[in-house]
Amino acid sequence: MPAKNLSVQELFSKVQSLITKTPVTFNEAAELLGFTAKKSREFFISHPEYKISRKHTEILFKLLRRRLKGEPFAYLTGKKGFYGLEFKVNENVLIPRPETELLVDWVLKKFPRNSKITIADIGTGSGCIAITLAKYLPQAKILAVDFSSKALTVARQNRRNHGVKNVNFLQSNLLQAFQPTEEIDLVVSNLPYLTRQESTRVLSEPRIALFGGKQGLELIYRLIEEISKRQIPYAILEISPLQQPWLETKMREFGDFDLEFLKDLSQKTRGLIIKKRAK
C-alpha cells in the first residue's frame, strides 16, 4: 500500500495498471471507489486532486482482488438493484437479474393494483420478486418460500428494509408448506434452471440457487407436477431460452393447461406462463 494519501488521479492510475488485460472494467473500479469512500463518481471526475485516505485505498484494493478472482460485483457491495428497488444480497442468495423483472412485469399487467389475490413465490432467494410485488400490489397476500434458511434470513432483512407487511416467508420445498386446500391464485417462481454443462459459467453464486439437474429442469418439472394437483389458475416460471421445446413436450402430460412463453425484447424465451383451463 502507498505510504501517503493518493489523489483520485494517482489512485486511478494505479488501479488502471492493476486491471489492464483483465475482465474487470474501469467503471467497476470507479464504482467500488465510490462505494468505499462514500462519494459519487461525478465527484471524482470533478475533483481529481481529492485525496483518498490510506484506509479507503486499502479497502478498494482488497475489493478489487476479490473481483479479479471472479467474485460478483454485487457481492462486493452487498446490494443489487431490481425493478427500481435496492436489495441486500450476499453469497447465500442468487443475484437478481434483469430478465427476472419480466415476470414482475407480467404479473402487474395481469392483476390491477387493488387485487386481493394470494401469490406463492417459490424459491424466493433475496425476496426481490415477492417484495416488489408486495409494494405494487398492497392488498395481495404473498407467501414466499425457500429451501435455504440462510436465503430466508436475507429475504427477511430485505422485507424490513422495504417496510412491506403483506409478505410472509416460509422454509419449504416447493409447495409442501401449503395445505392441499389452501387457495393460491398465482405461483411465480425463479427456480434453478441451469444445466450441469453451464455450471462453469457461474461459480461464485450458490449452486442450490442456480443448477436444476441434467437439463436444468428437475425442480421446474416437480413444481409443475405439484401445481397440476391443485386448483391454481395461473403460474409464471422463469426458464432458459433453450428449455422451451422440453417444456412443450412435458406439458402435454397435463391436458388442462394452456401455455404461453414470455419473451424478452430480443425475442428470447424467458418465462413459461401456465393457465389452468376452466372446467
mmCIF file of N, CA and C in Angstrom, residues 134 138-143 163-168:
data_model
loop_
_atom_site.group_PDB
_atom_site.id
_atom_site.type_symbol
_atom_site.label_atom_id
_atom_site.label_comp_id
_atom_site.label_asym_id
_atom_site.label_seq_id
_atom_site.Cartn_x
_atom_site.Cartn_y
_atom_site.Cartn_z
ATOM 1 N N ALA A 134 -45.250 -7.082 -3.524
ATOM 2 C CA ALA A 134 -45.944 -6.573 -2.334
ATOM 3 C C ALA A 134 -46.074 -5.055 -2.371
ATOM 4 N N PRO A 138 -50.477 -3.871 -2.949
ATOM 5 C CA PRO A 138 -50.510 -3.785 -1.486
ATOM 6 C C PRO A 138 -51.628 -4.578 -0.825
ATOM 7 N N GLN A 139 -52.664 -4.966 -1.589
ATOM 8 C CA GLN A 139 -53.755 -5.743 -0.999
ATOM 9 C C GLN A 139 -53.599 -7.237 -1.248
ATOM 10 N N ALA A 140 -52.537 -7.614 -1.933
ATOM 11 C CA ALA A 140 -52.279 -9.032 -2.174
ATOM 12 C C ALA A 140 -51.659 -9.669 -0.935
ATOM 13 N N LYS A 141 -51.893 -10.961 -0.791
ATOM 14 C CA LYS A 141 -51.242 -11.756 0.254
ATOM 15 C C LYS A 141 -50.158 -12.582 -0.431
ATOM 16 N N ILE A 142 -48.918 -12.381 -0.017
ATOM 17 C CA ILE A 142 -47.803 -13.034 -0.696
ATOM 18 C C ILE A 142 -47.091 -13.962 0.274
ATOM 19 N N LEU A 143 -46.996 -15.224 -0.123
ATOM 20 C CA LEU A 143 -46.308 -16.247 0.667
ATOM 21 C C LEU A 143 -45.077 -16.675 -0.115
ATOM 22 N N GLY A 163 -40.096 -2.236 4.310
ATOM 23 C CA GLY A 163 -41.273 -1.920 5.111
ATOM 24 C C GLY A 163 -42.573 -2.507 4.604
ATOM 25 N N VAL A 164 -42.521 -3.652 3.920
ATOM 26 C CA VAL A 164 -43.759 -4.267 3.433
ATOM 27 C C VAL A 164 -44.318 -5.208 4.501
ATOM 28 N N LYS A 165 -45.635 -5.242 4.602
ATOM 29 C CA LYS A 165 -46.303 -6.030 5.642
ATOM 30 C C LYS A 165 -47.053 -7.239 5.080
ATOM 31 N N ASN A 166 -47.220 -7.277 3.761
ATOM 32 C CA ASN A 166 -48.070 -8.318 3.172
ATOM 33 C C ASN A 166 -47.267 -9.463 2.554
ATOM 34 N N VAL A 167 -46.066 -9.709 3.089
ATOM 35 C CA VAL A 167 -45.246 -10.846 2.655
ATOM 36 C C VAL A 167 -44.877 -11.677 3.871
ATOM 37 N N ASN A 168 -45.090 -12.982 3.777
ATOM 38 C CA ASN A 168 -44.616 -13.918 4.796
ATOM 39 C C ASN A 168 -43.625 -14.876 4.161
#
